[in-house]
Every structure is written in structure tokens, then in C-alpha cells.
Amino acid sequence: MDFSFLKDYSPYFINGTISTIVIAILTVFLGVIIGTILALMKISNKRIAKAIASAYIEFIRGTPLLVQISIIYYSISFPKFTILDIEMNRFIPGVIAMAINSGAYVAEIIRAGIQAVDKGQMEAARSIGFNSIQAMRYIILPQAIRNILPALGNEFVVVIKESSVLSVIGIVELMRSADIVKAAIYKPFAPLIVVAVIYFILTFTLTRVLGFAERRMRTSD
Ligand code: ARG
């Protein structure tokens, strides 16, 4: 296998890697905001809020990310402009689609994390005079965070990998940079291997860091 193309083409892979990381960070950040709102709607006792959140989560989880990205990109036309050479008319809908998707998964992570806290905790908090918002804020959430953070870390790993789907709408992230190099050197195999290795380094490092953080959190228990 010949990797001599790396000499000329490594900037593509570097840019692609940076893009992938930026996309993943933005997606998880926005996904957590969307997911928190949905989770709170889902555990609330307002029937309509519950129904809306459930419908959103079921629909998003029940349709392919590829289809969601395509729908958002092709049906909403964003004005063309670039920032730092990044085509925002692709980047913005791409990140929005990823965040909408991730939000549904994050919602379930947060809901499960909150509901895993023994319900005696809420009852105890209420019995010493906290209202339900205070109980949530001071008693339930601090415990729920311990269930939520590790799973959110996993979501980050998933998002890094799933962001490769954005290559179909022409966002130059890691996968797309492999496509570009493939087409330039007329050889598909080696560039794809390079990209696979980079994805692996990203996810493996992240998994290790998360494992470390999780162990620390457990010992502080
Ligand atoms: N491959 C899945 C799909 O096509 C995407 C899953 C996204 N998962 C996630 N945890 N954000 O629907």
C-alpha cells in the first residue's frame, strides 16, 4: 500500500479532522440543549408537552440520519456564504440536522438518568419542604448527572462517527476529505484507511478520557 500521497495531501486530512471535531462539539452542545428541553417535557405532567416530546423522539429515532440531513439541506435553502473557507450554506444545515438528531438521543439519556434516581429522594426532599423545582435542582439533578455524563460521552463518540454522513451534502469533514483525495490520486483504498485510522484515534482517545473521568467520579462518591 502506497501512502506517499500523504506528503501532498495531508492538509486535506488535517482540515477534515478539525471540521469533524468542530461539528461534533457543536452538535453535542446543541443536542444537549434540545435534549434537556425534551427530557423535561417528557417527565413533566403536562400531557401536551409529553406528547410533543415523545413524538419528536420517536420520529427522529425512527428515521435515518441520512434522510434527515438530506431533508434539511435540500428543503431549506440557506444563503451562500463562507467563513474561513467553510461553506456555511452546507455547514449550518448540516450541524442543525445533526443536533436535531442527537437531541432525540440525548433526551432519552437525560430522562433515563433522572428517572434512575430513586423516587424516595424526591419524596424525602418534598417532605422536608422543598418544592418540586427545588428538589429537582438540589437533590435529583446532582445525582442524575452521574448517570448522564458517561452516556453523554458515548453520544459524543457516536456523533463523531455519524458526522461522516455529512459528506453526502458536501461538507468537507473527514470522510469528504478522503473522497477528495481518492478522486485526486485515482486510488480509493489508502485514503480511506487513513481516514479510518484518524476516526479511530479520535474515538479511542475520547473513550479513554471518558473512562478516566468516570472512574474519578465514582471514587469521589
Ligand atoms: N445511524 C443512525 C441513523 O441513521 C444514527 C444514529 C445517531 N445516533 C445518535 N446517538 N446520535 O439513524
JSON list of C-alpha atoms in Angstrom, two decimals, chain A:
[
{"chain": "A", "resi": 1, "resn": "MET", "atom": "CA", "xyz": [0.00, 0.00, 0.00]},
{"chain": "A", "resi": 2, "resn": "ASP", "atom": "CA", "xyz": [1.36, 3.35, -1.02]},
{"chain": "A", "resi": 3, "resn": "PHE", "atom": "CA", "xyz": [0.96, 6.27, 1.39]},
{"chain": "A", "resi": 4, "resn": "SER", "atom": "CA", "xyz": [3.24, 8.66, -0.46]},
{"chain": "A", "resi": 5, "resn": "PHE", "atom": "CA", "xyz": [0.21, 10.86, -1.26]},
{"chain": "A", "resi": 6, "resn": "LEU", "atom": "CA", "xyz": [0.24, 11.98, 2.37]},
{"chain": "A", "resi": 7, "resn": "LYS", "atom": "CA", "xyz": [3.14, 14.29, 1.60]},
{"chain": "A", "resi": 8, "resn": "ASP", "atom": "CA", "xyz": [0.98, 16.41, -0.71]},
{"chain": "A", "resi": 9, "resn": "TYR", "atom": "CA", "xyz": [-2.47, 15.75, 0.64]},
{"chain": "A", "resi": 10, "resn": "SER", "atom": "CA", "xyz": [-2.09, 15.76, 4.41]},
{"chain": "A", "resi": 11, "resn": "PRO", "atom": "CA", "xyz": [-3.61, 19.28, 4.69]},
{"chain": "A", "resi": 12, "resn": "TYR", "atom": "CA", "xyz": [-6.91, 17.82, 3.45]},
{"chain": "A", "resi": 13, "resn": "PHE", "atom": "CA", "xyz": [-6.92, 15.26, 6.22]},
{"chain": "A", "resi": 14, "resn": "ILE", "atom": "CA", "xyz": [-5.93, 17.84, 8.81]},
{"chain": "A", "resi": 15, "resn": "ASN", "atom": "CA", "xyz": [-8.69, 20.21, 7.75]},
{"chain": "A", "resi": 16, "resn": "GLY", "atom": "CA", "xyz": [-11.14, 17.35, 7.64]},
{"chain": "A", "resi": 17, "resn": "THR", "atom": "CA", "xyz": [-10.19, 16.28, 11.14]},
{"chain": "A", "resi": 18, "resn": "ILE", "atom": "CA", "xyz": [-10.62, 19.80, 12.50]},
{"chain": "A", "resi": 19, "resn": "SER", "atom": "CA", "xyz": [-14.01, 20.11, 10.80]},
{"chain": "A", "resi": 20, "resn": "THR", "atom": "CA", "xyz": [-15.16, 16.79, 12.19]},
{"chain": "A", "resi": 21, "resn": "ILE", "atom": "CA", "xyz": [-14.15, 17.81, 15.70]},
{"chain": "A", "resi": 22, "resn": "VAL", "atom": "CA", "xyz": [-15.82, 21.23, 15.44]},
{"chain": "A", "resi": 23, "resn": "ILE", "atom": "CA", "xyz": [-19.00, 19.67, 14.04]},
{"chain": "A", "resi": 24, "resn": "ALA", "atom": "CA", "xyz": [-19.08, 17.08, 16.82]},
{"chain": "A", "resi": 25, "resn": "ILE", "atom": "CA", "xyz": [-18.61, 19.68, 19.56]},
{"chain": "A", "resi": 26, "resn": "LEU", "atom": "CA", "xyz": [-21.32, 21.95, 18.14]},
{"chain": "A", "resi": 27, "resn": "THR", "atom": "CA", "xyz": [-23.68, 19.01, 17.66]},
{"chain": "A", "resi": 28, "resn": "VAL", "atom": "CA", "xyz": [-23.29, 17.73, 21.19]},
{"chain": "A", "resi": 29, "resn": "PHE", "atom": "CA", "xyz": [-23.62, 21.23, 22.64]},
{"chain": "A", "resi": 30, "resn": "LEU", "atom": "CA", "xyz": [-26.82, 21.97, 20.72]},
{"chain": "A", "resi": 31, "resn": "GLY", "atom": "CA", "xyz": [-28.00, 18.40, 21.19]},
{"chain": "A", "resi": 32, "resn": "VAL", "atom": "CA", "xyz": [-27.74, 18.75, 24.96]},
{"chain": "A", "resi": 33, "resn": "ILE", "atom": "CA", "xyz": [-29.84, 21.92, 24.88]},
{"chain": "A", "resi": 34, "resn": "ILE", "atom": "CA", "xyz": [-32.52, 20.28, 22.70]},
{"chain": "A", "resi": 35, "resn": "GLY", "atom": "CA", "xyz": [-32.30, 17.05, 24.69]},
{"chain": "A", "resi": 36, "resn": "THR", "atom": "CA", "xyz": [-32.68, 18.76, 28.06]},
{"chain": "A", "resi": 37, "resn": "ILE", "atom": "CA", "xyz": [-35.79, 20.60, 26.93]},
{"chain": "A", "resi": 38, "resn": "LEU", "atom": "CA", "xyz": [-37.30, 17.40, 25.51]},
{"chain": "A", "resi": 39, "resn": "ALA", "atom": "CA", "xyz": [-36.42, 15.37, 28.60]},
{"chain": "A", "resi": 40, "resn": "LEU", "atom": "CA", "xyz": [-38.06, 17.94, 30.88]},
{"chain": "A", "resi": 41, "resn": "MET", "atom": "CA", "xyz": [-41.13, 17.96, 28.64]},
{"chain": "A", "resi": 42, "resn": "LYS", "atom": "CA", "xyz": [-41.25, 14.20, 28.75]},
{"chain": "A", "resi": 43, "resn": "ILE", "atom": "CA", "xyz": [-41.08, 13.87, 32.53]},
{"chain": "A", "resi": 44, "resn": "SER", "atom": "CA", "xyz": [-43.44, 16.78, 33.16]},
{"chain": "A", "resi": 45, "resn": "ASN", "atom": "CA", "xyz": [-47.07, 16.07, 33.87]},
{"chain": "A", "resi": 46, "resn": "LYS", "atom": "CA", "xyz": [-48.36, 18.25, 31.06]},
{"chain": "A", "resi": 47, "resn": "ARG", "atom": "CA", "xyz": [-49.97, 15.85, 28.61]},
{"chain": "A", "resi": 48, "resn": "ILE", "atom": "CA", "xyz": [-49.38, 18.01, 25.53]},
{"chain": "A", "resi": 49, "resn": "ALA", "atom": "CA", "xyz": [-45.70, 18.66, 26.29]},
{"chain": "A", "resi": 50, "resn": "LYS", "atom": "CA", "xyz": [-45.23, 14.95, 26.93]},
{"chain": "A", "resi": 51, "resn": "ALA", "atom": "CA", "xyz": [-46.90, 14.01, 23.65]},
{"chain": "A", "resi": 52, "resn": "ILE", "atom": "CA", "xyz": [-44.87, 16.50, 21.62]},
{"chain": "A", "resi": 53, "resn": "ALA", "atom": "CA", "xyz": [-41.59, 15.34, 23.13]},
{"chain": "A", "resi": 54, "resn": "SER", "atom": "CA", "xyz": [-42.45, 11.68, 22.63]},
{"chain": "A", "resi": 55, "resn": "ALA", "atom": "CA", "xyz": [-43.47, 12.24, 19.03]},
{"chain": "A", "resi": 56, "resn": "TYR", "atom": "CA", "xyz": [-40.26, 14.12, 18.31]},
{"chain": "A", "resi": 57, "resn": "ILE", "atom": "CA", "xyz": [-38.07, 11.48, 19.90]},
{"chain": "A", "resi": 58, "resn": "GLU", "atom": "CA", "xyz": [-39.84, 8.57, 18.22]},
{"chain": "A", "resi": 59, "resn": "PHE", "atom": "CA", "xyz": [-39.85, 10.20, 14.81]},
{"chain": "A", "resi": 60, "resn": "ILE", "atom": "CA", "xyz": [-36.21, 11.24, 14.88]},
{"chain": "A", "resi": 61, "resn": "ARG", "atom": "CA", "xyz": [-35.02, 7.91, 16.20]},
{"chain": "A", "resi": 62, "resn": "GLY", "atom": "CA", "xyz": [-37.22, 6.08, 13.74]},
{"chain": "A", "resi": 63, "resn": "THR", "atom": "CA", "xyz": [-35.89, 7.69, 10.58]},
{"chain": "A", "resi": 64, "resn": "PRO", "atom": "CA", "xyz": [-32.35, 7.52, 9.18]},
{"chain": "A", "resi": 65, "resn": "LEU", "atom": "CA", "xyz": [-29.94, 10.34, 9.88]},
{"chain": "A", "resi": 66, "resn": "LEU", "atom": "CA", "xyz": [-29.06, 10.37, 6.18]},
{"chain": "A", "resi": 67, "resn": "VAL", "atom": "CA", "xyz": [-32.68, 11.15, 5.30]},
{"chain": "A", "resi": 68, "resn": "GLN", "atom": "CA", "xyz": [-32.94, 13.86, 7.97]},
{"chain": "A", "resi": 69, "resn": "ILE", "atom": "CA", "xyz": [-29.77, 15.57, 6.78]},
{"chain": "A", "resi": 70, "resn": "SER", "atom": "CA", "xyz": [-30.94, 15.48, 3.17]},
{"chain": "A", "resi": 71, "resn": "ILE", "atom": "CA", "xyz": [-34.38, 16.84, 4.04]},
{"chain": "A", "resi": 72, "resn": "ILE", "atom": "CA", "xyz": [-32.94, 19.78, 5.97]},
{"chain": "A", "resi": 73, "resn": "TYR", "atom": "CA", "xyz": [-30.26, 20.53, 3.41]},
{"chain": "A", "resi": 74, "resn": "TYR", "atom": "CA", "xyz": [-32.40, 20.26, 0.27]},
{"chain": "A", "resi": 75, "resn": "SER", "atom": "CA", "xyz": [-35.66, 21.70, 1.54]},
{"chain": "A", "resi": 76, "resn": "ILE", "atom": "CA", "xyz": [-34.40, 24.78, 3.35]},
{"chain": "A", "resi": 77, "resn": "SER", "atom": "CA", "xyz": [-32.19, 26.99, 1.26]},
{"chain": "A", "resi": 78, "resn": "PHE", "atom": "CA", "xyz": [-29.61, 28.78, 3.31]},
{"chain": "A", "resi": 79, "resn": "PRO", "atom": "CA", "xyz": [-27.89, 31.85, 1.83]},
{"chain": "A", "resi": 80, "resn": "LYS", "atom": "CA", "xyz": [-24.48, 31.13, 0.36]},
{"chain": "A", "resi": 81, "resn": "PHE", "atom": "CA", "xyz": [-21.51, 32.50, 2.25]},
{"chain": "A", "resi": 82, "resn": "THR", "atom": "CA", "xyz": [-18.22, 31.25, 3.59]},
{"chain": "A", "resi": 83, "resn": "ILE", "atom": "CA", "xyz": [-16.39, 31.75, 6.88]},
{"chain": "A", "resi": 84, "resn": "LEU", "atom": "CA", "xyz": [-12.73, 30.61, 6.97]},
{"chain": "A", "resi": 85, "resn": "ASP", "atom": "CA", "xyz": [-13.31, 28.83, 3.65]},
{"chain": "A", "resi": 86, "resn": "ILE", "atom": "CA", "xyz": [-16.15, 26.81, 5.11]},
{"chain": "A", "resi": 87, "resn": "GLU", "atom": "CA", "xyz": [-19.34, 26.87, 3.03]},
{"chain": "A", "resi": 88, "resn": "MET", "atom": "CA", "xyz": [-21.89, 27.94, 5.59]},
{"chain": "A", "resi": 89, "resn": "ASN", "atom": "CA", "xyz": [-24.83, 27.07, 3.36]},
{"chain": "A", "resi": 90, "resn": "ARG", "atom": "CA", "xyz": [-23.80, 23.43, 3.84]},
{"chain": "A", "resi": 91, "resn": "PHE", "atom": "CA", "xyz": [-22.27, 23.64, 7.30]},
{"chain": "A", "resi": 92, "resn": "ILE", "atom": "CA", "xyz": [-25.21, 25.29, 9.07]},
{"chain": "A", "resi": 93, "resn": "PRO", "atom": "CA", "xyz": [-27.96, 22.93, 7.85]},
{"chain": "A", "resi": 94, "resn": "GLY", "atom": "CA", "xyz": [-25.60, 20.02, 8.42]},
{"chain": "A", "resi": 95, "resn": "VAL", "atom": "CA", "xyz": [-24.97, 20.92, 12.04]},
{"chain": "A", "resi": 96, "resn": "ILE", "atom": "CA", "xyz": [-28.65, 21.71, 12.61]},
{"chain": "A", "resi": 97, "resn": "ALA", "atom": "CA", "xyz": [-29.63, 18.30, 11.27]},
{"chain": "A", "resi": 98, "resn": "MET", "atom": "CA", "xyz": [-27.04, 16.57, 13.42]},
{"chain": "A", "resi": 99, "resn": "ALA", "atom": "CA", "xyz": [-28.20, 18.49, 16.51]},
{"chain": "A", "resi": 100, "resn": "ILE", "atom": "CA", "xyz": [-31.86, 17.74, 15.85]},
{"chain": "A", "resi": 101, "resn": "ASN", "atom": "CA", "xyz": [-30.94, 14.08, 15.56]},
{"chain": "A", "resi": 102, "resn": "SER", "atom": "CA", "xyz": [-28.64, 13.95, 18.55]},
{"chain": "A", "resi": 103, "resn": "GLY", "atom": "CA", "xyz": [-31.15, 15.88, 20.70]},
{"chain": "A", "resi": 104, "resn": "ALA", "atom": "CA", "xyz": [-33.58, 12.98, 20.49]},
{"chain": "A", "resi": 105, "resn": "TYR", "atom": "CA", "xyz": [-30.98, 10.54, 21.77]},
{"chain": "A", "resi": 106, "resn": "VAL", "atom": "CA", "xyz": [-29.74, 12.96, 24.43]},
{"chain": "A", "resi": 107, "resn": "ALA", "atom": "CA", "xyz": [-33.33, 13.44, 25.62]},
{"chain": "A", "resi": 108, "resn": "GLU", "atom": "CA", "xyz": [-33.59, 9.75, 26.39]},
{"chain": "A", "resi": 109, "resn": "ILE", "atom": "CA", "xyz": [-30.19, 9.76, 28.10]},
{"chain": "A", "resi": 110, "resn": "ILE", "atom": "CA", "xyz": [-31.26, 12.61, 30.37]},
{"chain": "A", "resi": 111, "resn": "ARG", "atom": "CA", "xyz": [-34.73, 11.23, 31.02]},
{"chain": "A", "resi": 112, "resn": "ALA", "atom": "CA", "xyz": [-33.32, 7.82, 31.92]},
{"chain": "A", "resi": 113, "resn": "GLY", "atom": "CA", "xyz": [-30.66, 9.46, 34.09]},
{"chain": "A", "resi": 114, "resn": "ILE", "atom": "CA", "xyz": [-33.24, 11.42, 36.05]},
{"chain": "A", "resi": 115, "resn": "GLN", "atom": "CA", "xyz": [-35.67, 8.55, 36.40]},
{"chain": "A", "resi": 116, "resn": "ALA", "atom": "CA", "xyz": [-32.91, 6.24, 37.60]},
{"chain": "A", "resi": 117, "resn": "VAL", "atom": "CA", "xyz": [-32.64, 8.33, 40.78]},
{"chain": "A", "resi": 118, "resn": "ASP", "atom": "CA", "xyz": [-34.66, 6.52, 43.45]},
{"chain": "A", "resi": 119, "resn": "LYS", "atom": "CA", "xyz": [-38.06, 8.11, 43.80]},
{"chain": "A", "resi": 120, "resn": "GLY", "atom": "CA", "xyz": [-37.62, 8.15, 47.57]},
{"chain": "A", "resi": 121, "resn": "GLN", "atom": "CA", "xyz": [-35.18, 11.02, 47.00]},
{"chain": "A", "resi": 122, "resn": "MET", "atom": "CA", "xyz": [-37.94, 13.20, 45.60]},
{"chain": "A", "resi": 123, "resn": "GLU", "atom": "CA", "xyz": [-40.32, 12.17, 48.35]},
{"chain": "A", "resi": 124, "resn": "ALA", "atom": "CA", "xyz": [-37.73, 12.89, 51.03]},
{"chain": "A", "resi": 125, "resn": "ALA", "atom": "CA", "xyz": [-36.94, 16.30, 49.53]},
{"chain": "A", "resi": 126, "resn": "ARG", "atom": "CA", "xyz": [-40.62, 17.18, 49.31]},
{"chain": "A", "resi": 127, "resn": "SER", "atom": "CA", "xyz": [-41.23, 16.03, 52.88]},
{"chain": "A", "resi": 128, "resn": "ILE", "atom": "CA", "xyz": [-38.60, 18.41, 54.24]},
{"chain": "A", "resi": 129, "resn": "GLY", "atom": "CA", "xyz": [-40.27, 21.28, 52.45]},
{"chain": "A", "resi": 130, "resn": "PHE", "atom": "CA", "xyz": [-38.60, 21.61, 49.04]},
{"chain": "A", "resi": 131, "resn": "ASN", "atom": "CA", "xyz": [-40.95, 22.38, 46.21]},
{"chain": "A", "resi": 132, "resn": "SER", "atom": "CA", "xyz": [-40.62, 20.14, 43.16]},
{"chain": "A", "resi": 133, "resn": "ILE", "atom": "CA", "xyz": [-38.34, 22.53, 41.28]},
{"chain": "A", "resi": 134, "resn": "GLN", "atom": "CA", "xyz": [-36.01, 22.93, 44.26]},
{"chain": "A", "resi": 135, "resn": "ALA", "atom": "CA", "xyz": [-35.99, 19.18, 44.80]},
{"chain": "A", "resi": 136, "resn": "MET", "atom": "CA", "xyz": [-35.09, 18.67, 41.14]},
{"chain": "A", "resi": 137, "resn": "ARG", "atom": "CA", "xyz": [-32.39, 21.32, 41.28]},
{"chain": "A", "resi": 138, "resn": "TYR", "atom": "CA", "xyz": [-30.71, 20.41, 44.57]},
{"chain": "A", "resi": 139, "resn": "ILE", "atom": "CA", "xyz": [-31.45, 16.73, 45.12]},
{"chain": "A", "resi": 140, "resn": "ILE", "atom": "CA", "xyz": [-32.32, 14.90, 41.93]},
{"chain": "A", "resi": 141, "resn": "LEU", "atom": "CA", "xyz": [-30.15, 16.56, 39.26]},
{"chain": "A", "resi": 142, "resn": "PRO", "atom": "CA", "xyz": [-26.84, 16.33, 41.14]},
{"chain": "A", "resi": 143, "resn": "GLN", "atom": "CA", "xyz": [-27.40, 12.58, 41.41]},
{"chain": "A", "resi": 144, "resn": "ALA", "atom": "CA", "xyz": [-28.73, 12.23, 37.88]},
{"chain": "A", "resi": 145, "resn": "ILE", "atom": "CA", "xyz": [-25.62, 13.91, 36.46]},
{"chain": "A", "resi": 146, "resn": "ARG", "atom": "CA", "xyz": [-23.64, 10.85, 37.48]},
{"chain": "A", "resi": 147, "resn": "ASN", "atom": "CA", "xyz": [-25.80, 8.65, 35.28]},
{"chain": "A", "resi": 148, "resn": "ILE", "atom": "CA", "xyz": [-25.99, 11.20, 32.48]},
{"chain": "A", "resi": 149, "resn": "LEU", "atom": "CA", "xyz": [-22.37, 12.25, 31.93]},
{"chain": "A", "resi": 150, "resn": "PRO", "atom": "CA", "xyz": [-20.92, 8.87, 30.94]},
{"chain": "A", "resi": 151, "resn": "ALA", "atom": "CA", "xyz": [-23.76, 8.28, 28.48]},
{"chain": "A", "resi": 152, "resn": "LEU", "atom": "CA", "xyz": [-23.28, 11.76, 27.05]},
{"chain": "A", "resi": 153, "resn": "GLY", "atom": "CA", "xyz": [-19.66, 10.90, 26.47]},
{"chain": "A", "resi": 154, "resn": "ASN", "atom": "CA", "xyz": [-20.79, 7.91, 24.44]},
{"chain": "A", "resi": 155, "resn": "GLU", "atom": "CA", "xyz": [-23.08, 10.15, 22.46]},
{"chain": "A", "resi": 156, "resn": "PHE", "atom": "CA", "xyz": [-20.05, 12.29, 21.63]},
{"chain": "A", "resi": 157, "resn": "VAL", "atom": "CA", "xyz": [-18.27, 9.23, 20.24]},
{"chain": "A", "resi": 158, "resn": "VAL", "atom": "CA", "xyz": [-21.35, 8.30, 18.20]},
{"chain": "A", "resi": 159, "resn": "VAL", "atom": "CA", "xyz": [-21.63, 11.84, 16.84]},
{"chain": "A", "resi": 160, "resn": "ILE", "atom": "CA", "xyz": [-18.00, 11.87, 15.73]},
{"chain": "A", "resi": 161, "resn": "LYS", "atom": "CA", "xyz": [-18.63, 8.75, 13.69]},
{"chain": "A", "resi": 162, "resn": "GLU", "atom": "CA", "xyz": [-22.10, 9.67, 12.43]},
{"chain": "A", "resi": 163, "resn": "SER", "atom": "CA", "xyz": [-20.88, 13.08, 11.24]},
{"chain": "A", "resi": 164, "resn": "SER", "atom": "CA", "xyz": [-19.27, 11.19, 8.35]},
{"chain": "A", "resi": 165, "resn": "VAL", "atom": "CA", "xyz": [-22.76, 11.11, 6.83]},
{"chain": "A", "resi": 166, "resn": "LEU", "atom": "CA", "xyz": [-22.48, 14.88, 6.33]},
{"chain": "A", "resi": 167, "resn": "SER", "atom": "CA", "xyz": [-20.10, 14.18, 3.47]},
{"chain": "A", "resi": 168, "resn": "VAL", "atom": "CA", "xyz": [-23.15, 13.49, 1.29]},
{"chain": "A", "resi": 169, "resn": "ILE", "atom": "CA", "xyz": [-24.15, 17.15, 1.36]},
{"chain": "A", "resi": 170, "resn": "GLY", "atom": "CA", "xyz": [-20.63, 18.23, 0.55]},
{"chain": "A", "resi": 171, "resn": "ILE", "atom": "CA", "xyz": [-19.39, 19.34, 3.94]},
{"chain": "A", "resi": 172, "resn": "VAL", "atom": "CA", "xyz": [-15.64, 18.90, 3.90]},
{"chain": "A", "resi": 173, "resn": "GLU", "atom": "CA", "xyz": [-15.24, 16.90, 7.07]},
{"chain": "A", "resi": 174, "resn": "LEU", "atom": "CA", "xyz": [-13.02, 13.87, 7.47]},
{"chain": "A", "resi": 175, "resn": "MET", "atom": "CA", "xyz": [-14.93, 11.47, 5.23]},
{"chain": "A", "resi": 176, "resn": "ARG", "atom": "CA", "xyz": [-15.28, 14.05, 2.49]},
{"chain": "A", "resi": 177, "resn": "SER", "atom": "CA", "xyz": [-11.56, 14.76, 2.61]},
{"chain": "A", "resi": 178, "resn": "ALA", "atom": "CA", "xyz": [-10.98, 11.07, 1.85]},
{"chain": "A", "resi": 179, "resn": "ASP", "atom": "CA", "xyz": [-13.32, 11.42, -1.15]},
{"chain": "A", "resi": 180, "resn": "ILE", "atom": "CA", "xyz": [-11.38, 14.41, -2.39]},
{"chain": "A", "resi": 181, "resn": "VAL", "atom": "CA", "xyz": [-8.01, 12.70, -2.09]},
{"chain": "A", "resi": 182, "resn": "LYS", "atom": "CA", "xyz": [-9.42, 9.49, -3.58]},
{"chain": "A", "resi": 183, "resn": "ALA", "atom": "CA", "xyz": [-10.54, 11.39, -6.65]},
{"chain": "A", "resi": 184, "resn": "ALA", "atom": "CA", "xyz": [-7.25, 13.25, -6.95]},
{"chain": "A", "resi": 185, "resn": "ILE", "atom": "CA", "xyz": [-4.97, 10.23, -6.82]},
{"chain": "A", "resi": 186, "resn": "TYR", "atom": "CA", "xyz": [-7.34, 7.75, -8.52]},
{"chain": "A", "resi": 187, "resn": "LYS", "atom": "CA", "xyz": [-6.93, 5.32, -5.65]},
{"chain": "A", "resi": 188, "resn": "PRO", "atom": "CA", "xyz": [-9.60, 4.75, -3.02]},
{"chain": "A", "resi": 189, "resn": "PHE", "atom": "CA", "xyz": [-8.08, 2.31, -0.57]},
{"chain": "A", "resi": 190, "resn": "ALA", "atom": "CA", "xyz": [-5.23, 4.13, 1.15]},
{"chain": "A", "resi": 191, "resn": "PRO", "atom": "CA", "xyz": [-7.05, 7.46, 1.75]},
{"chain": "A", "resi": 192, "resn": "LEU", "atom": "CA", "xyz": [-9.95, 5.57, 3.30]},
{"chain": "A", "resi": 193, "resn": "ILE", "atom": "CA", "xyz": [-7.58, 3.69, 5.56]},
{"chain": "A", "resi": 194, "resn": "VAL", "atom": "CA", "xyz": [-6.01, 6.97, 6.64]},
{"chain": "A", "resi": 195, "resn": "VAL", "atom": "CA", "xyz": [-9.43, 8.36, 7.50]},
{"chain": "A", "resi": 196, "resn": "ALA", "atom": "CA", "xyz": [-10.45, 5.21, 9.35]},
{"chain": "A", "resi": 197, "resn": "VAL", "atom": "CA", "xyz": [-7.31, 5.44, 11.45]},
{"chain": "A", "resi": 198, "resn": "ILE", "atom": "CA", "xyz": [-7.97, 9.11, 12.24]},
{"chain": "A", "resi": 199, "resn": "TYR", "atom": "CA", "xyz": [-11.57, 8.37, 13.29]},
{"chain": "A", "resi": 200, "resn": "PHE", "atom": "CA", "xyz": [-10.29, 5.57, 15.45]},
{"chain": "A", "resi": 201, "resn": "ILE", "atom": "CA", "xyz": [-7.69, 7.76, 17.12]},
{"chain": "A", "resi": 202, "resn": "LEU", "atom": "CA", "xyz": [-10.36, 10.36, 17.87]},
{"chain": "A", "resi": 203, "resn": "THR", "atom": "CA", "xyz": [-12.89, 7.93, 19.31]},
{"chain": "A", "resi": 204, "resn": "PHE", "atom": "CA", "xyz": [-10.36, 5.79, 21.14]},
{"chain": "A", "resi": 205, "resn": "THR", "atom": "CA", "xyz": [-8.76, 8.80, 22.83]},
{"chain": "A", "resi": 206, "resn": "LEU", "atom": "CA", "xyz": [-12.14, 10.13, 23.81]},
{"chain": "A", "resi": 207, "resn": "THR", "atom": "CA", "xyz": [-13.27, 6.78, 25.19]},
{"chain": "A", "resi": 208, "resn": "ARG", "atom": "CA", "xyz": [-10.12, 6.60, 27.29]},
{"chain": "A", "resi": 209, "resn": "VAL", "atom": "CA", "xyz": [-10.57, 10.12, 28.66]},
{"chain": "A", "resi": 210, "resn": "LEU", "atom": "CA", "xyz": [-14.20, 9.37, 29.45]},
{"chain": "A", "resi": 211, "resn": "GLY", "atom": "CA", "xyz": [-13.31, 6.14, 31.19]},
{"chain": "A", "resi": 212, "resn": "PHE", "atom": "CA", "xyz": [-10.83, 8.03, 33.32]},
{"chain": "A", "resi": 213, "resn": "ALA", "atom": "CA", "xyz": [-13.35, 10.75, 34.18]},
{"chain": "A", "resi": 214, "resn": "GLU", "atom": "CA", "xyz": [-15.95, 8.14, 35.03]},
{"chain": "A", "resi": 215, "resn": "ARG", "atom": "CA", "xyz": [-13.62, 6.32, 37.42]},
{"chain": "A", "resi": 216, "resn": "ARG", "atom": "CA", "xyz": [-12.77, 9.60, 39.14]},
{"chain": "A", "resi": 217, "resn": "MET", "atom": "CA", "xyz": [-16.43, 10.41, 39.51]},
{"chain": "A", "resi": 218, "resn": "ARG", "atom": "CA", "xyz": [-17.08, 7.03, 41.06]},
{"chain": "A", "resi": 219, "resn": "THR", "atom": "CA", "xyz": [-14.26, 7.26, 43.56]},
{"chain": "A", "resi": 220, "resn": "SER", "atom": "CA", "xyz": [-15.48, 10.68, 44.70]},
{"chain": "A", "resi": 221, "resn": "ASP", "atom": "CA", "xyz": [-18.78, 9.01, 45.52]}
]
